[in-house]
JSON list of C-alpha atoms in Angstrom, two decimals:
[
{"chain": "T", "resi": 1, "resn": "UNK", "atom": "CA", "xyz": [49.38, -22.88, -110.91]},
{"chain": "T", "resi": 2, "resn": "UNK", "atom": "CA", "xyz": [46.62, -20.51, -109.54]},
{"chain": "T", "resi": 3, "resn": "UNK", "atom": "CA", "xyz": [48.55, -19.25, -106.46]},
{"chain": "T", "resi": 4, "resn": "UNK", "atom": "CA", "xyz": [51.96, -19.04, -108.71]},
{"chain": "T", "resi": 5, "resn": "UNK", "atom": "CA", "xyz": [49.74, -16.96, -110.55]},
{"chain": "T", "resi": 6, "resn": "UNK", "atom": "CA", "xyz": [48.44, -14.88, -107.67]},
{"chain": "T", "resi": 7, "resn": "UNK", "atom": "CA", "xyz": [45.09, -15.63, -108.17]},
{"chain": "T", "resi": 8, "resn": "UNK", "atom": "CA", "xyz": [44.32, -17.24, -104.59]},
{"chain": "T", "resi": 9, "resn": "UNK", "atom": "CA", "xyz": [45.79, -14.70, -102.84]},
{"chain": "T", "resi": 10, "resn": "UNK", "atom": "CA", "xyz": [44.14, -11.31, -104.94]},
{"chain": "T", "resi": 11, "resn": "UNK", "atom": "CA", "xyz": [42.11, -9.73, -101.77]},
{"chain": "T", "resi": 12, "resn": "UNK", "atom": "CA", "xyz": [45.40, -9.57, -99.45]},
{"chain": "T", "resi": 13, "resn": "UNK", "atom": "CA", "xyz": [46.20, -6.25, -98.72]},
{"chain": "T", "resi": 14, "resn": "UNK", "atom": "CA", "xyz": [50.16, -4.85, -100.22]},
{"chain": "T", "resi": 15, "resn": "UNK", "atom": "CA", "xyz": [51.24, -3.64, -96.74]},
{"chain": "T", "resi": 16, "resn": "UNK", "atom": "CA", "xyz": [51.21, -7.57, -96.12]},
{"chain": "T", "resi": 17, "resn": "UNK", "atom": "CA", "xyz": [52.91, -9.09, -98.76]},
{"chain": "T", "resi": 18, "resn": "UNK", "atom": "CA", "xyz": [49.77, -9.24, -101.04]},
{"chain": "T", "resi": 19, "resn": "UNK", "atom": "CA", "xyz": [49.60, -7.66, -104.80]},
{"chain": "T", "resi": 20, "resn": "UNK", "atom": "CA", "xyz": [49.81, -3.68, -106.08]},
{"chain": "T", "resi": 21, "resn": "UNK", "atom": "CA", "xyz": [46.04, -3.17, -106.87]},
{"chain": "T", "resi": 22, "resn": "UNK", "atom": "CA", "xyz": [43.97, -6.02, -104.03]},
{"chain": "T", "resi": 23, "resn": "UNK", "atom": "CA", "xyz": [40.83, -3.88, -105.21]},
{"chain": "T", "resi": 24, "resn": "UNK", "atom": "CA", "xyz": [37.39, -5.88, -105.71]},
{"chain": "T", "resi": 25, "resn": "UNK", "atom": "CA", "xyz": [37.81, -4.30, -108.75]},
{"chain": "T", "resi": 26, "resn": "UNK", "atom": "CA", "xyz": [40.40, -6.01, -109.86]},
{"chain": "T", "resi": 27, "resn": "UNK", "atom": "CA", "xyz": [39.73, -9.16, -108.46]},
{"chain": "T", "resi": 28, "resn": "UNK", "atom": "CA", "xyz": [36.57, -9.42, -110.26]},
{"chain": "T", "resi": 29, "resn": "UNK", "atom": "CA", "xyz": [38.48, -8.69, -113.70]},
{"chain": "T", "resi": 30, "resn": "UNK", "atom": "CA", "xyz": [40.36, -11.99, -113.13]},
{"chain": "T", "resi": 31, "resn": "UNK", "atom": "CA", "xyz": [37.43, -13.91, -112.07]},
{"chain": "T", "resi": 32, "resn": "UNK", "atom": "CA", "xyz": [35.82, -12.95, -115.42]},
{"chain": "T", "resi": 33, "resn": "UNK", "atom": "CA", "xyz": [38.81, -14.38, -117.16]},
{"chain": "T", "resi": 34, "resn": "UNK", "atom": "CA", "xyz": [38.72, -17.82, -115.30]},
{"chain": "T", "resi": 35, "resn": "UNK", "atom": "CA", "xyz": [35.31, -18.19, -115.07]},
{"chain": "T", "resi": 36, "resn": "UNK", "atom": "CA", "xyz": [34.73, -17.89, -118.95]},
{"chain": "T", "resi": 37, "resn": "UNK", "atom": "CA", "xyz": [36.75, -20.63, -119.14]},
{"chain": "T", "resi": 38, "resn": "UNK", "atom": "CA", "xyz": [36.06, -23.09, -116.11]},
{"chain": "T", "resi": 39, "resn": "UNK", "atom": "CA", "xyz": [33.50, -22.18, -113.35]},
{"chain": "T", "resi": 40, "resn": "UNK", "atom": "CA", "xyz": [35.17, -24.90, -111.04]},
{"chain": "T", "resi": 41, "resn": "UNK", "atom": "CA", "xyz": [38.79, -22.86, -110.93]},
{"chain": "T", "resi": 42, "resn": "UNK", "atom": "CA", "xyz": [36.78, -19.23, -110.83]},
{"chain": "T", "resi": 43, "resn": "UNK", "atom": "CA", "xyz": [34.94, -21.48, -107.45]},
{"chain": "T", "resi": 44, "resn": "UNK", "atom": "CA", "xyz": [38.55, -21.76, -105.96]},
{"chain": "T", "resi": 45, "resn": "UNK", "atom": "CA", "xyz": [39.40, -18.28, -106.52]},
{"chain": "T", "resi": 46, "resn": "UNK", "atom": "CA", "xyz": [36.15, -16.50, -105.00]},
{"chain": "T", "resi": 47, "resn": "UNK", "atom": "CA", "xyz": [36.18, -18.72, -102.36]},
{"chain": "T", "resi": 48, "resn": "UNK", "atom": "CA", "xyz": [39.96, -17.44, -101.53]},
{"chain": "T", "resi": 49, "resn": "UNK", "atom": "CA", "xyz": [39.09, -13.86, -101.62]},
{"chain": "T", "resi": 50, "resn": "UNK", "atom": "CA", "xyz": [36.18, -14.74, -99.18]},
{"chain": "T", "resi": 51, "resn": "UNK", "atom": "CA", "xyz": [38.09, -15.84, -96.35]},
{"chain": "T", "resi": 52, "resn": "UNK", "atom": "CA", "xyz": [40.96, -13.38, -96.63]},
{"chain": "T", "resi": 53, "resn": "UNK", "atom": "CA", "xyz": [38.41, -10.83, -96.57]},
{"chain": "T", "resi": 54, "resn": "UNK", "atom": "CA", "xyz": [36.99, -12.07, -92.89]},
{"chain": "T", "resi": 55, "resn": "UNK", "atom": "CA", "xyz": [40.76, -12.19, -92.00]},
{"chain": "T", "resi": 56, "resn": "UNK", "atom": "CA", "xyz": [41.36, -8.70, -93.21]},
{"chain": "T", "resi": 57, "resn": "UNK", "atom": "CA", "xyz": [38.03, -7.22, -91.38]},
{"chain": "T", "resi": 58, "resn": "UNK", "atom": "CA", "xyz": [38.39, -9.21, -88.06]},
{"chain": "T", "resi": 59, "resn": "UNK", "atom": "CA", "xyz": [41.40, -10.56, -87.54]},
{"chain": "T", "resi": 60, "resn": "UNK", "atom": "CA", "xyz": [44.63, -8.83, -84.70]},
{"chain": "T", "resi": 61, "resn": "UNK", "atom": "CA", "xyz": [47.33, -7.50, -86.40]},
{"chain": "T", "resi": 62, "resn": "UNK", "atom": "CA", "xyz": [49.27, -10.51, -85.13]},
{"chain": "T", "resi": 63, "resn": "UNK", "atom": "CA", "xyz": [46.77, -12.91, -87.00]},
{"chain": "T", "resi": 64, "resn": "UNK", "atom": "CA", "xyz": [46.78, -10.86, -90.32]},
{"chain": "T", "resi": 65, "resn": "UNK", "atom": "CA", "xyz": [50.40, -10.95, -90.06]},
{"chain": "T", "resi": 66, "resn": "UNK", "atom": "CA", "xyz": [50.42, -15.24, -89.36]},
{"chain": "T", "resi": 67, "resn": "UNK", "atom": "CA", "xyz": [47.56, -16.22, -91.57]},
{"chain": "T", "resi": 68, "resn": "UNK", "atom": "CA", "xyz": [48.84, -14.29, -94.70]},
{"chain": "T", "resi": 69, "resn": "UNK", "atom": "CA", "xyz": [52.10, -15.11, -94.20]},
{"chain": "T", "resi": 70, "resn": "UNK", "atom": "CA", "xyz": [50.71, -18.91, -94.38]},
{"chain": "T", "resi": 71, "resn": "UNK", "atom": "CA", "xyz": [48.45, -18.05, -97.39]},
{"chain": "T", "resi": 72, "resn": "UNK", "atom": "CA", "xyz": [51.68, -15.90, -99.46]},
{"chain": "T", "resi": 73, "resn": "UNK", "atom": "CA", "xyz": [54.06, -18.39, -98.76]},
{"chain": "T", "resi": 74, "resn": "UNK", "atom": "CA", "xyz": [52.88, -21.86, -100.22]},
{"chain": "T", "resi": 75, "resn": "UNK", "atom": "CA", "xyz": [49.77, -22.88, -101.89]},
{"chain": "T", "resi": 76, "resn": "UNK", "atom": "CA", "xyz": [47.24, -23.32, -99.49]},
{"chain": "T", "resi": 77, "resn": "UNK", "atom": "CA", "xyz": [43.86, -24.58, -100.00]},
{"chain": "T", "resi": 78, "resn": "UNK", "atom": "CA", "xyz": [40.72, -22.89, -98.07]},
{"chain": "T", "resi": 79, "resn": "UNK", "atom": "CA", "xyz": [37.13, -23.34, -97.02]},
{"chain": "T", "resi": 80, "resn": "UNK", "atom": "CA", "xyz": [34.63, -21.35, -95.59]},
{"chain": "T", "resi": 81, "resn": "UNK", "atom": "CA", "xyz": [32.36, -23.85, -93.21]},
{"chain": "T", "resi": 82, "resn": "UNK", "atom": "CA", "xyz": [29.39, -21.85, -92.16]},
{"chain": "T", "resi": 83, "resn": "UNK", "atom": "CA", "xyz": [26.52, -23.96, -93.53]},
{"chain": "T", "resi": 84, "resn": "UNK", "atom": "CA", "xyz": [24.60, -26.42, -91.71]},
{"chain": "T", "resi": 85, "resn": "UNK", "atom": "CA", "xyz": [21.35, -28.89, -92.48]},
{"chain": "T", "resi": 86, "resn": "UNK", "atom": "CA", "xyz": [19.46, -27.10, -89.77]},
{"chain": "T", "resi": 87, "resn": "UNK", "atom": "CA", "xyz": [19.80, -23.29, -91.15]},
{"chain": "T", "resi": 88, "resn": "UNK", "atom": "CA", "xyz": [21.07, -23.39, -94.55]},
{"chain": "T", "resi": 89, "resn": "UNK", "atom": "CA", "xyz": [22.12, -20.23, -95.93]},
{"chain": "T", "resi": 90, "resn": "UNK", "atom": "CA", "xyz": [20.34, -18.64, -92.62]},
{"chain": "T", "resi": 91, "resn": "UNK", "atom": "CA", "xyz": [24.14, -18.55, -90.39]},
{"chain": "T", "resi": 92, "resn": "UNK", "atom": "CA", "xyz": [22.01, -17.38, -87.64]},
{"chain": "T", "resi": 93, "resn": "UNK", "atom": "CA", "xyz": [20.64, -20.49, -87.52]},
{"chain": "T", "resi": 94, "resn": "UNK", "atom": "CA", "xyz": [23.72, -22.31, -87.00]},
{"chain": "T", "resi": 95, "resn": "UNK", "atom": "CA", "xyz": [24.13, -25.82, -84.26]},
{"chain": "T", "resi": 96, "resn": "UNK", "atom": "CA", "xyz": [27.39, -25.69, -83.62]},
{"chain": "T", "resi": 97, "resn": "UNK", "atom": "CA", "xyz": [28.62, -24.74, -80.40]},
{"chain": "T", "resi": 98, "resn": "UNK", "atom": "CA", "xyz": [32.57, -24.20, -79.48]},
{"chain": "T", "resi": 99, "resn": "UNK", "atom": "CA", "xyz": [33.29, -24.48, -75.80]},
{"chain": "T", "resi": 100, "resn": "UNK", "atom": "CA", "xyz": [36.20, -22.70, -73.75]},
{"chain": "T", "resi": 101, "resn": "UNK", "atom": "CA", "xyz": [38.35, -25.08, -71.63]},
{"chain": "T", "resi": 102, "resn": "UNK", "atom": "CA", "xyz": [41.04, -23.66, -70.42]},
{"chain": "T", "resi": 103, "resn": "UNK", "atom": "CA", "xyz": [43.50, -21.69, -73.42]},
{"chain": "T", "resi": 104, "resn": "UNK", "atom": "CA", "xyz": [41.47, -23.30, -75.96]},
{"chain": "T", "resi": 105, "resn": "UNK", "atom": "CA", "xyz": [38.01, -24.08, -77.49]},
{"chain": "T", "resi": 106, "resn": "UNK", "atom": "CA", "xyz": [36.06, -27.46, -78.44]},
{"chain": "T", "resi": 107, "resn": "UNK", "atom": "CA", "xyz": [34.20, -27.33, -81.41]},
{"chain": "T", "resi": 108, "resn": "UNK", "atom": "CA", "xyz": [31.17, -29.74, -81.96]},
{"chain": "T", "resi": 109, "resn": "UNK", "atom": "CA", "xyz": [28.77, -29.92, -84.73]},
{"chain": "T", "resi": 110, "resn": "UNK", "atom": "CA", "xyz": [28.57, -30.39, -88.55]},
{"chain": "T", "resi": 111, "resn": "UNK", "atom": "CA", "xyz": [28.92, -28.31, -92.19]},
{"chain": "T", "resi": 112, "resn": "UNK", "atom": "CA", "xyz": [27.50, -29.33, -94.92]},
{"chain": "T", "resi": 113, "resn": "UNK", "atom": "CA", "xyz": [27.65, -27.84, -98.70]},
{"chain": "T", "resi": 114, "resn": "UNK", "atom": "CA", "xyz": [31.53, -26.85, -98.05]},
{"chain": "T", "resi": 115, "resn": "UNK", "atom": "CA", "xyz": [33.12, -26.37, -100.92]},
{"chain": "T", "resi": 116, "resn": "UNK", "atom": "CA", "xyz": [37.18, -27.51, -100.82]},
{"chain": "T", "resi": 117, "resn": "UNK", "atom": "CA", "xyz": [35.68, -29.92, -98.42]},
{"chain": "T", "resi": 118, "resn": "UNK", "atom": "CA", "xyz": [38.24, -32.87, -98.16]},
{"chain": "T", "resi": 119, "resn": "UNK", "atom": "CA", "xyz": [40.73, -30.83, -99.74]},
{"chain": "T", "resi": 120, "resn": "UNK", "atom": "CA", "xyz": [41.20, -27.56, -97.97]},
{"chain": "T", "resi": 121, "resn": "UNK", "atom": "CA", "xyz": [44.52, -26.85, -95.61]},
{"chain": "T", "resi": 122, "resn": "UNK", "atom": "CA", "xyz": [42.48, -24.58, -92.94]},
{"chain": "T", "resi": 123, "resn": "UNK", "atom": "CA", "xyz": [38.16, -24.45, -92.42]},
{"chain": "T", "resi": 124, "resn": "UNK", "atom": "CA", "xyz": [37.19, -21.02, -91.31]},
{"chain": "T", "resi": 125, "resn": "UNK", "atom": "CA", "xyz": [34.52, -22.26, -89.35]},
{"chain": "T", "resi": 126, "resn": "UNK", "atom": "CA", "xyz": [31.67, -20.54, -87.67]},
{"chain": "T", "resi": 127, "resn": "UNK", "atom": "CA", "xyz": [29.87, -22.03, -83.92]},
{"chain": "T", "resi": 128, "resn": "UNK", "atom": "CA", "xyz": [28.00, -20.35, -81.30]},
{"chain": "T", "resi": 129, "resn": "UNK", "atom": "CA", "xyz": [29.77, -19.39, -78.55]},
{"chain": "T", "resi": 130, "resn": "UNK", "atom": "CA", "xyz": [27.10, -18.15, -76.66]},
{"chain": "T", "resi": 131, "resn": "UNK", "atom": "CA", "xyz": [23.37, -19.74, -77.73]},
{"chain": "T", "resi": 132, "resn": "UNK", "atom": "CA", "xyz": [21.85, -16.93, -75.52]},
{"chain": "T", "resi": 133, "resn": "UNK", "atom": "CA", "xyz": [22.88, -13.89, -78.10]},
{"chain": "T", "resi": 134, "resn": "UNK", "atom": "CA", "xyz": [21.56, -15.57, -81.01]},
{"chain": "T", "resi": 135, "resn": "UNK", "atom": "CA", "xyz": [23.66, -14.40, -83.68]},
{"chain": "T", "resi": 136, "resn": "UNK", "atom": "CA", "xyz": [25.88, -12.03, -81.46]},
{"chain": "T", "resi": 137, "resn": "UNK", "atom": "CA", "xyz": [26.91, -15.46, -80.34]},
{"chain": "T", "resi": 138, "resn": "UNK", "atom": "CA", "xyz": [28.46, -16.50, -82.95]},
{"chain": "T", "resi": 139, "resn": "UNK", "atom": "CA", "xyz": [32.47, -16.55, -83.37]},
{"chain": "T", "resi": 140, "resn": "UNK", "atom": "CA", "xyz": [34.72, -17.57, -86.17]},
{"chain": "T", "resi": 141, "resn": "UNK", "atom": "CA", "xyz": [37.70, -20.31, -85.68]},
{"chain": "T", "resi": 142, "resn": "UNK", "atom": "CA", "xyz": [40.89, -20.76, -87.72]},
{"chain": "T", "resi": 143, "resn": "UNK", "atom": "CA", "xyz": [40.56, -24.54, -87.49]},
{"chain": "T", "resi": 144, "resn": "UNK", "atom": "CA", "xyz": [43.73, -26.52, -89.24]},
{"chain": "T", "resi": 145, "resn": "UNK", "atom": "CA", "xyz": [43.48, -29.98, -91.32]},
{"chain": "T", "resi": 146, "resn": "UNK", "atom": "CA", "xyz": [44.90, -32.70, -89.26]},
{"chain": "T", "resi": 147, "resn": "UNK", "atom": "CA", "xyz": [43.61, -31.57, -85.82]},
{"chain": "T", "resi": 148, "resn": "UNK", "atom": "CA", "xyz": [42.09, -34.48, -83.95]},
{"chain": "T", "resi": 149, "resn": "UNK", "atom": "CA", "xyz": [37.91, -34.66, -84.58]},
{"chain": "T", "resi": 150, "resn": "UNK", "atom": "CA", "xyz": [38.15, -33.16, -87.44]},
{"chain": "T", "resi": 151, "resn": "UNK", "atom": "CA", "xyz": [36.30, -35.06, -90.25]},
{"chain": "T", "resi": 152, "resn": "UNK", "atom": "CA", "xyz": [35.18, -35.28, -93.49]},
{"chain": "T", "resi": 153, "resn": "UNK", "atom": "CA", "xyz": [31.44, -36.53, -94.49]},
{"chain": "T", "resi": 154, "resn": "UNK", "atom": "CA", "xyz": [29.31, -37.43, -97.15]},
{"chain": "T", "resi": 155, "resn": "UNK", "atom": "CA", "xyz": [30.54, -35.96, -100.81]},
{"chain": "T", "resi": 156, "resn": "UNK", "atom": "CA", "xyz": [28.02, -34.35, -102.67]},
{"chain": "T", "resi": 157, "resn": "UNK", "atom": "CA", "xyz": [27.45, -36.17, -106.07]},
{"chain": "T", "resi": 158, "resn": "UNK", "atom": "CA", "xyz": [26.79, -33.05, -108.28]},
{"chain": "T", "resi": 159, "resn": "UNK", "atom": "CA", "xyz": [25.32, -32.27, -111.64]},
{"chain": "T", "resi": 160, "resn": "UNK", "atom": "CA", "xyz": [28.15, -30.13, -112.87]},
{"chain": "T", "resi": 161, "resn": "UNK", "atom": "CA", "xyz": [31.31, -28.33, -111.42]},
{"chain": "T", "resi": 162, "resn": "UNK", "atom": "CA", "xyz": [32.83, -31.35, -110.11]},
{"chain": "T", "resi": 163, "resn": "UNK", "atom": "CA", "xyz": [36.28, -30.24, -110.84]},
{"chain": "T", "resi": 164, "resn": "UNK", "atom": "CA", "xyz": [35.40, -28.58, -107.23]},
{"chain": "T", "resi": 165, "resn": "UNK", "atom": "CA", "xyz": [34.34, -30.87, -104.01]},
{"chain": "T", "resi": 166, "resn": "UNK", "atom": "CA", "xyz": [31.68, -29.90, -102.20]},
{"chain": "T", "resi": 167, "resn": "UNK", "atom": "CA", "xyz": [31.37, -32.30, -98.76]},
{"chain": "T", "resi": 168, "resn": "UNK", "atom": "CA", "xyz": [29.94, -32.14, -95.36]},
{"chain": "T", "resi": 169, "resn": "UNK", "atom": "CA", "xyz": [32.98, -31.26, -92.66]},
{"chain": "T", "resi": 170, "resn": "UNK", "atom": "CA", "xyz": [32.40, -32.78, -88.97]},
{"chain": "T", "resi": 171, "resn": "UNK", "atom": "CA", "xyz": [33.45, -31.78, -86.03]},
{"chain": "T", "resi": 172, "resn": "UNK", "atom": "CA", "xyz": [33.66, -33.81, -82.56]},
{"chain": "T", "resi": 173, "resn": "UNK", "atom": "CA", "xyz": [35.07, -31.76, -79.95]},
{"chain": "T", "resi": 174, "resn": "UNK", "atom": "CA", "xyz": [37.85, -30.07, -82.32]},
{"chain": "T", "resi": 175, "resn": "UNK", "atom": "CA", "xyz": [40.50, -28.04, -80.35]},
{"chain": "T", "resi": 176, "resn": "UNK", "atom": "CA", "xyz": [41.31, -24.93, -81.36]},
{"chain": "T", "resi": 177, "resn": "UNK", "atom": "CA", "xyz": [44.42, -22.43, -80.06]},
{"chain": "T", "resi": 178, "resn": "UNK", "atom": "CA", "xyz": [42.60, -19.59, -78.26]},
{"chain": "T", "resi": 179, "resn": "UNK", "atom": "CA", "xyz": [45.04, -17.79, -80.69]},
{"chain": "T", "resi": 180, "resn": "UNK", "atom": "CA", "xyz": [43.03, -18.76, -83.78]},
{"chain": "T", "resi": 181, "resn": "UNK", "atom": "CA", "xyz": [39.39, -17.56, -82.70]},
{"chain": "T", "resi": 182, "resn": "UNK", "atom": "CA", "xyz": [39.32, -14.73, -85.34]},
{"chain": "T", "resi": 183, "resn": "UNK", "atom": "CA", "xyz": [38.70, -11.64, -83.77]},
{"chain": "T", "resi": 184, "resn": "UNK", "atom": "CA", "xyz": [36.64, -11.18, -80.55]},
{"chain": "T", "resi": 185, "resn": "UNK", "atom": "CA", "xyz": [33.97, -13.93, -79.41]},
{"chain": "T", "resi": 186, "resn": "UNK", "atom": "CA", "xyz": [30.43, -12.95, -80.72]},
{"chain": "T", "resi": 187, "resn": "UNK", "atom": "CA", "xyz": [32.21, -11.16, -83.99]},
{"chain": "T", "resi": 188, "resn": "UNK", "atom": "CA", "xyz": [31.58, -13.90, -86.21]},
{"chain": "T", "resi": 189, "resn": "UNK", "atom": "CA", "xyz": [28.07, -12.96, -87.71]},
{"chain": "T", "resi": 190, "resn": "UNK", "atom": "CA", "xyz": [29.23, -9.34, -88.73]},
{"chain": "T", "resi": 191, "resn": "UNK", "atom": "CA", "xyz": [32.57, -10.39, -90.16]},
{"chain": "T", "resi": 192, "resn": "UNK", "atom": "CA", "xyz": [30.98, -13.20, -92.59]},
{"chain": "T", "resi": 193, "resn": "UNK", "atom": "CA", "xyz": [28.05, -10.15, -93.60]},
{"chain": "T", "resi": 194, "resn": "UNK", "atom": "CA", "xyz": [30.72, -7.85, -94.49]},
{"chain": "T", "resi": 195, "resn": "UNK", "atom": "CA", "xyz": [32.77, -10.87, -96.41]},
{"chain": "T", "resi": 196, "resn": "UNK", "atom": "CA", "xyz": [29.46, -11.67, -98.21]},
{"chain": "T", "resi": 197, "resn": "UNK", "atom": "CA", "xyz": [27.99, -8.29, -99.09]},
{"chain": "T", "resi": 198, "resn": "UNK", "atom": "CA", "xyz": [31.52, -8.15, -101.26]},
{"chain": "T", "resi": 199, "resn": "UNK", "atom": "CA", "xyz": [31.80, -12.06, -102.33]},
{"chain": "T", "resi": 200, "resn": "UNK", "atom": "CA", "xyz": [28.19, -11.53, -103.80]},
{"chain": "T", "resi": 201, "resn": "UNK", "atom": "CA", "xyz": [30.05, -9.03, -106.35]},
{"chain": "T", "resi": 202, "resn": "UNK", "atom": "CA", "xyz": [31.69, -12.06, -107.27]},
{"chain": "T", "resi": 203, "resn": "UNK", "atom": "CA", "xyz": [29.50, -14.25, -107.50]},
{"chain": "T", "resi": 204, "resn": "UNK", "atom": "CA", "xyz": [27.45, -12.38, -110.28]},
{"chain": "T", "resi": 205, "resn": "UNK", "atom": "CA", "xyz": [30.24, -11.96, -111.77]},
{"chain": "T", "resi": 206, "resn": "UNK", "atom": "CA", "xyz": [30.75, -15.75, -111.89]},
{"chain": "T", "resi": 207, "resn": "UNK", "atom": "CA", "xyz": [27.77, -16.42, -113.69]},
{"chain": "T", "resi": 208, "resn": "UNK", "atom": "CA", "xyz": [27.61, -14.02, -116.48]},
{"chain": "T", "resi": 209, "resn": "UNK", "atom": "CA", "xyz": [30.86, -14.94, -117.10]},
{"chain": "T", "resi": 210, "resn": "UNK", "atom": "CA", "xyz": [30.43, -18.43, -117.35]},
{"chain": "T", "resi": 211, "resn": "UNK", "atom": "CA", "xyz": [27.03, -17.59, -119.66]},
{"chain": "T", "resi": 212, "resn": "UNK", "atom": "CA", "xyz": [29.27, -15.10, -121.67]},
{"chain": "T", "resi": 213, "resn": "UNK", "atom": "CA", "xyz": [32.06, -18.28, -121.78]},
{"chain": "T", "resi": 214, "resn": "UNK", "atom": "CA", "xyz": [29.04, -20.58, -123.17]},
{"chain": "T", "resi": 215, "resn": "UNK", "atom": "CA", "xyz": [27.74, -18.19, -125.56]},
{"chain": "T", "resi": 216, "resn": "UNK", "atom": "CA", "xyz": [31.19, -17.47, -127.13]},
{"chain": "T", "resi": 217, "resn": "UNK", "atom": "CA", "xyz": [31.20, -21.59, -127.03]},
{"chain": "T", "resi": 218, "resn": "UNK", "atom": "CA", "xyz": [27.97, -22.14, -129.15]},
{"chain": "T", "resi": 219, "resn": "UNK", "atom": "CA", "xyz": [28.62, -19.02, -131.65]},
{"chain": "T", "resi": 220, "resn": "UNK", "atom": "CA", "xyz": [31.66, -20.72, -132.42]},
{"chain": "T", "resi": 221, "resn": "UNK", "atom": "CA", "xyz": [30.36, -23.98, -133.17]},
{"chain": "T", "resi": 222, "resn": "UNK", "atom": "CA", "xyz": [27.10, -22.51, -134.56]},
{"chain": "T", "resi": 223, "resn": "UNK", "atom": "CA", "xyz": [29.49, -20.75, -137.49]},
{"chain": "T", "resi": 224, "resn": "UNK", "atom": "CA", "xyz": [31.34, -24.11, -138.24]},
{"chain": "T", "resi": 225, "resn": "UNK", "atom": "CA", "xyz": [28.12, -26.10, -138.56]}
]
């Protein structure tokens, strides 16, 4: 399997358990490989590296420590819930909102486009915090499968790349462990910038790789014809 392999788990630094060489570099080498073949698996592996980068860049010592622990020690499925009907690809733009009651916060709202929707063990999920800071309001949440108002929406009926689920995740008044806001409130924004500005790498990497994958395809079949 992929996390046999090491594949889901390429971005995690050695110091905590992860591989000799967890260079983007490197990482993108494998992606090439997988994505040549099947642009649904390369999906699972980019979308890995994402969150263990916003881990890696915001998360205690403690919570580096827990999460990758989690992540080395069984396969464990993620998703990265930031989008929303109302904003899109715009995260600034963001509804949800995750109150503070007492050692833990209630998150309300919706995600839509997520992929590993329906499938995924833990949602990094992004909510505003504070709606007066705009997008210095936003924080991130370590949010588990299971946890009560935690749902699963509408699944998107694609064209291709179905080997991958891509569904709306809802959320009605979701507790969360103080312990698993990731980082400091109001960090959230920055964290998924600096996870993105690197994922991007990836994700051109994805698609020449899949064209490249094609291209070998049709020369092949062009040559027995």
């Amino acid at each position: 399997t992929f996390h046999e392999m090491g594949l889901l788990t390429m971005l995690i630094p050695k110091e905590y358990g992860g591989p000799e060489d967890s260079t983007i570099t490197t990482w993108c080498v494998a992606l090439e490989e997988v994505a040549m073949a099947d642009l649904s698996a390369a999906i699972s592996c980019l979308t890995s590296g994402a969150l263990e980068l916003v881990i890696l860049f915001s998360g205690t010592e403690e919570q580096k420590q827990r999460y990758f622990h989690r992540i080395l020690g069984r396969r464990t499925i993620l998703a990265l819930a930031a989008t929303e009907t109302s904003g899109g690809s715009d995260v600034a733009g963001i509804r949800s909102r995750a109150v503070k009651k007492g050692g833990r916060y209630l998150l309300k709202g919706s995600k839509c486009f997520i992929t590993n929707g329906g499938i995924a063990d833990f949602y990094l999920t992004w909510a505003k915090t504070d709606f007066e800071k705009g997008h210095y309001g936003i924080s991130c949440f370590w949010v588990a499968r299971g946890l009560p108002g935690l749902s699963i929406g509408k699944k998107e009926r694609k064209m291709g790349m179905r080997a991958s689920p891509t569904t709306e995740v809802i959320y009605e008044d979701v507790p969360v462990s103080e312990e698993d806001l990731i980082g400091a409130e109001g960090q959230g924004f920055v964290t998924l910038m600096k996870a993105f500005d690197r994922i991007r790498i990836g994700v051109a990497v994805l698609a020449v790789c899949v064209a490249q994958g094609a291209l070998d395809y049709a020369l092949s079949y062009a040559k027995e014809r």
